[in-house]
PDB file of C-alpha atoms in Angstrom:
ATOM      1  CA  UNK A  28     107.506 102.473 113.503  1.00 83.00           C
ATOM      2  CA  UNK A  29     104.770 102.818 110.938  1.00 93.00           C
ATOM      3  CA  UNK A  30     104.749  99.360 109.338  1.00 97.00           C
ATOM      4  CA  UNK A  31     105.743  96.571 111.703  1.00 97.00           C
ATOM      5  CA  UNK A  32     106.048  92.898 110.772  1.00 97.00           C
ATOM      6  CA  UNK A  33     106.015  90.901 114.016  1.00 96.00           C
ATOM      7  CA  UNK A  34     107.136  87.345 113.411  1.00 95.00           C
ATOM      8  CA  UNK A  35     107.589  84.300 115.626  1.00 94.00           C
ATOM      9  CA  UNK A  36     106.641  80.703 116.214  1.00 94.00           C
ATOM     10  CA  UNK A  37     103.373  79.344 117.563  1.00 93.00           C
ATOM     11  CA  UNK A  38     102.835  80.486 121.182  1.00 93.00           C
ATOM     12  CA  UNK A  39     105.771  82.894 121.136  1.00 94.00           C
ATOM     13  CA  UNK A  40     103.531  85.742 122.341  1.00 92.00           C
ATOM     14  CA  UNK A  41     103.049  87.514 118.999  1.00 93.00           C
ATOM     15  CA  UNK A  42      99.394  88.432 119.474  1.00 91.00           C
ATOM     16  CA  UNK A  43      99.905  89.709 123.017  1.00 90.00           C
ATOM     17  CA  UNK A  44     102.901  91.776 121.936  1.00 93.00           C
ATOM     18  CA  UNK A  45     101.091  93.098 118.835  1.00 94.00           C
ATOM     19  CA  UNK A  46      98.152  94.266 120.971  1.00 92.00           C
ATOM     20  CA  UNK A  47     100.467  96.021 123.453  1.00 91.00           C
ATOM     21  CA  UNK A  48     102.510  97.631 120.706  1.00 93.00           C
ATOM     22  CA  UNK A  49      99.351  98.757 118.926  1.00 95.00           C
ATOM     23  CA  UNK A  50      98.124 100.481 122.080  1.00 93.00           C
ATOM     24  CA  UNK A  51     101.482 102.160 122.722  1.00 92.00           C
ATOM     25  CA  UNK A  52     102.095 103.532 119.224  1.00 93.00           C
ATOM     26  CA  UNK A  53      98.424 103.872 118.149  1.00 95.00           C
ATOM     27  CA  UNK A  54      98.773 101.737 115.028  1.00 96.00           C
ATOM     28  CA  UNK A  55      96.215  99.054 114.088  1.00 96.00           C
ATOM     29  CA  UNK A  56      97.336  95.435 114.260  1.00 95.00           C
ATOM     30  CA  UNK A  57      96.288  92.512 112.101  1.00 95.00           C
ATOM     31  CA  UNK A  58      96.595  88.817 112.759  1.00 93.00           C
ATOM     32  CA  UNK A  59      97.930  87.238 109.580  1.00 91.00           C
ATOM     33  CA  UNK A  60      96.055  84.007 110.303  1.00 88.00           C
ATOM     34  CA  UNK A  61      92.818  85.970 109.840  1.00 89.00           C
ATOM     35  CA  UNK A  62      94.089  87.105 106.445  1.00 90.00           C
ATOM     36  CA  UNK A  63      95.001  83.570 105.398  1.00 89.00           C
ATOM     37  CA  UNK A  64      91.781  82.102 106.815  1.00 87.00           C
ATOM     38  CA  UNK A  65      88.554  84.073 106.670  1.00 85.00           C
ATOM     39  CA  UNK A  66      85.002  83.367 107.763  1.00 81.00           C
ATOM     40  CA  UNK A  67      82.418  82.724 105.091  1.00 83.00           C
ATOM     41  CA  UNK A  68      78.799  81.584 105.430  1.00 86.00           C
ATOM     42  CA  UNK A  69      80.131  78.041 104.823  1.00 84.00           C
ATOM     43  CA  UNK A  70      82.772  78.299 107.556  1.00 81.00           C
ATOM     44  CA  UNK A  71      86.471  79.057 107.743  1.00 82.00           C
ATOM     45  CA  UNK A  72      88.142  79.135 104.304  1.00 89.00           C
ATOM     46  CA  UNK A  73      91.723  79.573 103.192  1.00 90.00           C
ATOM     47  CA  UNK A  74      92.539  82.392 100.798  1.00 92.00           C
ATOM     48  CA  UNK A  75      94.980  81.789  97.974  1.00 92.00           C
ATOM     49  CA  UNK A  76      98.380  83.508  98.235  1.00 90.00           C
ATOM     50  CA  UNK A  77      97.211  86.060  95.631  1.00 91.00           C
ATOM     51  CA  UNK A  78      94.069  86.788  97.653  1.00 92.00           C
ATOM     52  CA  UNK A  79      96.163  87.178 100.805  1.00 92.00           C
ATOM     53  CA  UNK A  80      98.382  89.681  99.016  1.00 91.00           C
ATOM     54  CA  UNK A  81      95.294  91.633  97.877  1.00 93.00           C
ATOM     55  CA  UNK A  82      94.055  91.912 101.473  1.00 93.00           C
ATOM     56  CA  UNK A  83      97.489  92.988 102.716  1.00 93.00           C
ATOM     57  CA  UNK A  84      97.827  95.578  99.945  1.00 93.00           C
ATOM     58  CA  UNK A  85      94.411  97.025 100.875  1.00 95.00           C
ATOM     59  CA  UNK A  86      95.539  97.328 104.496  1.00 95.00           C
ATOM     60  CA  UNK A  87      98.832  98.886 103.372  1.00 95.00           C
ATOM     61  CA  UNK A  88      97.002 101.563 101.338  1.00 95.00           C
ATOM     62  CA  UNK A  89      95.438 102.857 104.567  1.00 94.00           C
ATOM     63  CA  UNK A  90      98.828 103.656 106.105  1.00 94.00           C
ATOM     64  CA  UNK A  91     100.445 102.380 109.280  1.00 97.00           C
ATOM     65  CA  UNK A  92      99.988  98.773 110.446  1.00 97.00           C
ATOM     66  CA  UNK A  93     101.307  95.976 112.617  1.00 97.00           C
ATOM     67  CA  UNK A  94     101.029  92.498 111.117  1.00 96.00           C
ATOM     68  CA  UNK A  95     101.834  89.472 113.201  1.00 95.00           C
ATOM     69  CA  UNK A  96     102.253  85.851 112.222  1.00 93.00           C
ATOM     70  CA  UNK A  97     104.589  83.008 111.473  1.00 89.00           C
ATOM     71  CA  UNK A  98     106.940  82.827 108.496  1.00 88.00           C
ATOM     72  CA  UNK A  99     104.805  81.649 105.564  1.00 84.00           C
ATOM     73  CA  UNK A 100     105.801  81.754 101.912  1.00 81.00           C
ATOM     74  CA  UNK A 101     102.857  84.056 101.197  1.00 78.00           C
ATOM     75  CA  UNK A 102     104.214  86.691 103.639  1.00 84.00           C
ATOM     76  CA  UNK A 103     107.566  87.266 101.958  1.00 85.00           C
ATOM     77  CA  UNK A 104     106.573  90.699 100.627  1.00 89.00           C
ATOM     78  CA  UNK A 105     106.003  91.877 104.234  1.00 93.00           C
ATOM     79  CA  UNK A 106     109.750  91.778 104.892  1.00 94.00           C
ATOM     80  CA  UNK A 107     110.204  94.468 102.228  1.00 93.00           C
ATOM     81  CA  UNK A 108     107.053  96.461 103.082  1.00 94.00           C
ATOM     82  CA  UNK A 109     107.810  96.740 106.801  1.00 96.00           C
ATOM     83  CA  UNK A 110     109.982  99.515 108.187  1.00 96.00           C
ATOM     84  CA  UNK A 111     110.454  97.418 111.356  1.00 96.00           C
ATOM     85  CA  UNK A 112     110.673  93.649 111.709  1.00 97.00           C
ATOM     86  CA  UNK A 113     110.379  92.243 115.214  1.00 96.00           C
ATOM     87  CA  UNK A 114     111.379  88.610 115.665  1.00 96.00           C
ATOM     88  CA  UNK A 115     109.869  87.314 118.889  1.00 95.00           C
ATOM     89  CA  UNK A 116     112.348  84.526 119.641  1.00 95.00           C
ATOM     90  CA  UNK A 117     110.765  82.925 122.701  1.00 94.00           C
ATOM     91  CA  UNK A 118     112.577  79.795 123.969  1.00 94.00           C
ATOM     92  CA  UNK A 119     111.049  76.476 122.774  1.00 94.00           C
ATOM     93  CA  UNK A 120     110.363  75.202 126.310  1.00 94.00           C
ATOM     94  CA  UNK A 121     108.294  78.323 127.073  1.00 94.00           C
ATOM     95  CA  UNK A 122     106.331  77.923 123.831  1.00 95.00           C
ATOM     96  CA  UNK A 123     105.578  74.264 124.564  1.00 96.00           C
ATOM     97  CA  UNK A 124     104.105  75.114 127.972  1.00 96.00           C
ATOM     98  CA  UNK A 125     102.073  77.939 126.431  1.00 95.00           C
ATOM     99  CA  UNK A 126     100.677  75.593 123.767  1.00 95.00           C
ATOM    100  CA  UNK A 127      99.378  73.222 126.429  1.00 96.00           C
ATOM    101  CA  UNK A 128      97.954  76.031 128.576  1.00 95.00           C
ATOM    102  CA  UNK A 129      96.272  77.619 125.540  1.00 93.00           C
ATOM    103  CA  UNK A 130      94.739  74.277 124.571  1.00 95.00           C
ATOM    104  CA  UNK A 131      93.358  73.707 128.079  1.00 95.00           C
ATOM    105  CA  UNK A 132      91.883  77.223 128.227  1.00 95.00           C
ATOM    106  CA  UNK A 133      90.260  76.748 124.821  1.00 94.00           C
ATOM    107  CA  UNK A 134      88.787  73.361 125.716  1.00 92.00           C
ATOM    108  CA  UNK A 135      87.394  74.833 128.946  1.00 93.00           C
ATOM    109  CA  UNK A 136      85.941  77.787 127.023  1.00 89.00           C
ATOM    110  CA  UNK A 137      88.031  80.348 128.896  1.00 92.00           C
ATOM    111  CA  UNK A 138      89.861  81.444 125.722  1.00 89.00           C
ATOM    112  CA  UNK A 139      88.274  81.880 122.297  1.00 86.00           C
ATOM    113  CA  UNK A 140      89.755  80.437 119.147  1.00 83.00           C
ATOM    114  CA  UNK A 141      88.884  80.397 115.441  1.00 76.00           C
ATOM    115  CA  UNK A 142      89.474  76.640 115.105  1.00 79.00           C
ATOM    116  CA  UNK A 143      88.299  73.495 116.864  1.00 82.00           C
ATOM    117  CA  UNK A 144      90.558  72.881 119.895  1.00 88.00           C
ATOM    118  CA  UNK A 145      90.978  69.126 119.652  1.00 91.00           C
ATOM    119  CA  UNK A 146      93.888  66.729 120.108  1.00 94.00           C
ATOM    120  CA  UNK A 147      94.727  66.909 116.404  1.00 93.00           C
ATOM    121  CA  UNK A 148      95.175  70.686 116.649  1.00 92.00           C
ATOM    122  CA  UNK A 149      97.258  70.291 119.814  1.00 95.00           C
ATOM    123  CA  UNK A 150      99.535  67.839 117.985  1.00 95.00           C
ATOM    124  CA  UNK A 151      99.776  70.219 115.028  1.00 94.00           C
ATOM    125  CA  UNK A 152     100.856  73.100 117.266  1.00 94.00           C
ATOM    126  CA  UNK A 153     103.643  70.992 118.725  1.00 96.00           C
ATOM    127  CA  UNK A 154     104.599  69.903 115.201  1.00 95.00           C
ATOM    128  CA  UNK A 155     104.688  73.549 114.040  1.00 93.00           C
ATOM    129  CA  UNK A 156     106.931  74.581 116.915  1.00 93.00           C
ATOM    130  CA  UNK A 157     109.244  71.630 116.157  1.00 95.00           C
ATOM    131  CA  UNK A 158     109.234  72.516 112.440  1.00 95.00           C
ATOM    132  CA  UNK A 159     110.040  76.115 113.331  1.00 93.00           C
ATOM    133  CA  UNK A 160     113.178  75.025 115.170  1.00 94.00           C
ATOM    134  CA  UNK A 161     114.206  72.624 112.397  1.00 94.00           C
ATOM    135  CA  UNK A 162     113.815  75.383 109.784  1.00 92.00           C
ATOM    136  CA  UNK A 163     115.266  78.168 111.910  1.00 93.00           C
ATOM    137  CA  UNK A 164     118.277  78.513 109.600  1.00 94.00           C
ATOM    138  CA  UNK A 165     116.055  79.565 106.717  1.00 92.00           C
ATOM    139  CA  UNK A 166     114.363  82.266 108.801  1.00 94.00           C
ATOM    140  CA  UNK A 167     117.692  83.473 110.197  1.00 95.00           C
ATOM    141  CA  UNK A 168     119.046  83.818 106.632  1.00 94.00           C
ATOM    142  CA  UNK A 169     115.968  85.837 105.660  1.00 93.00           C
ATOM    143  CA  UNK A 170     116.303  88.086 108.699  1.00 95.00           C
ATOM    144  CA  UNK A 171     119.971  88.647 107.873  1.00 96.00           C
ATOM    145  CA  UNK A 172     118.929  90.200 104.540  1.00 94.00           C
ATOM    146  CA  UNK A 173     116.922  92.817 106.445  1.00 95.00           C
ATOM    147  CA  UNK A 174     119.253  93.197 109.436  1.00 93.00           C
ATOM    148  CA  UNK A 175     119.014  97.004 109.433  1.00 95.00           C
ATOM    149  CA  UNK A 176     115.313  96.794 110.352  1.00 96.00           C
ATOM    150  CA  UNK A 177     115.245  93.631 112.522  1.00 96.00           C
ATOM    151  CA  UNK A 178     114.895  93.638 116.290  1.00 94.00           C
ATOM    152  CA  UNK A 179     115.022  90.337 118.178  1.00 94.00           C
ATOM    153  CA  UNK A 180     113.136  89.998 121.463  1.00 92.00           C
ATOM    154  CA  UNK A 181     113.111  86.990 123.797  1.00 88.00           C
ATOM    155  CA  UNK A 182     109.735  87.978 125.262  1.00 79.00           C
ATOM    156  CA  UNK A 183     107.213  90.783 125.276  1.00 72.00           C
ATOM    157  CA  UNK A 184     108.629  92.354 128.447  1.00 72.00           C
ATOM    158  CA  UNK A 185     111.427  93.802 126.318  1.00 72.00           C
ATOM    159  CA  UNK A 186     108.932  96.000 124.439  1.00 68.00           C
ATOM    160  CA  UNK A 187     109.602  99.046 126.601  1.00 66.00           C
ATOM    161  CA  UNK A 188     113.324  98.796 125.797  1.00 68.00           C
ATOM    162  CA  UNK A 189     112.459  98.814 122.102  1.00 69.00           C
ATOM    163  CA  UNK A 190     110.415 101.995 122.385  1.00 65.00           C
TER     164      UNK A 190
END
């Protein structure tokens, strides 16, 4: 595993799993949201798809990586670049509970976030998890194209089995 694309829905456990995997195999991990959105003196700004690709190509030039995120149109090249694709397929009911717990921790200041944790963001996270399920067929078709390098996990505890 030199180039790992870790994909899943909101609150599926991608970041936690990416950190653990990074520690185990000594490969740096990157949150794709921080490639899409970057901090500027004026605040958080969205990069264009071409700019995102430039950042990813710069990371790729340095060698091994783990990139984790959701399935965005601008990430399609990662399916080809990765030697391993991990689909973290956490059940929807687990993700919904995690979304609420994450929101509460962020509002209380216990957990950091790069966005404003307000009710609009909470609603958006539930919308994104619903959209993920409604569009699951599209992702499944994509994963089928790369079946020789796809591993599906229900939760991060299965990481040891993978290694």
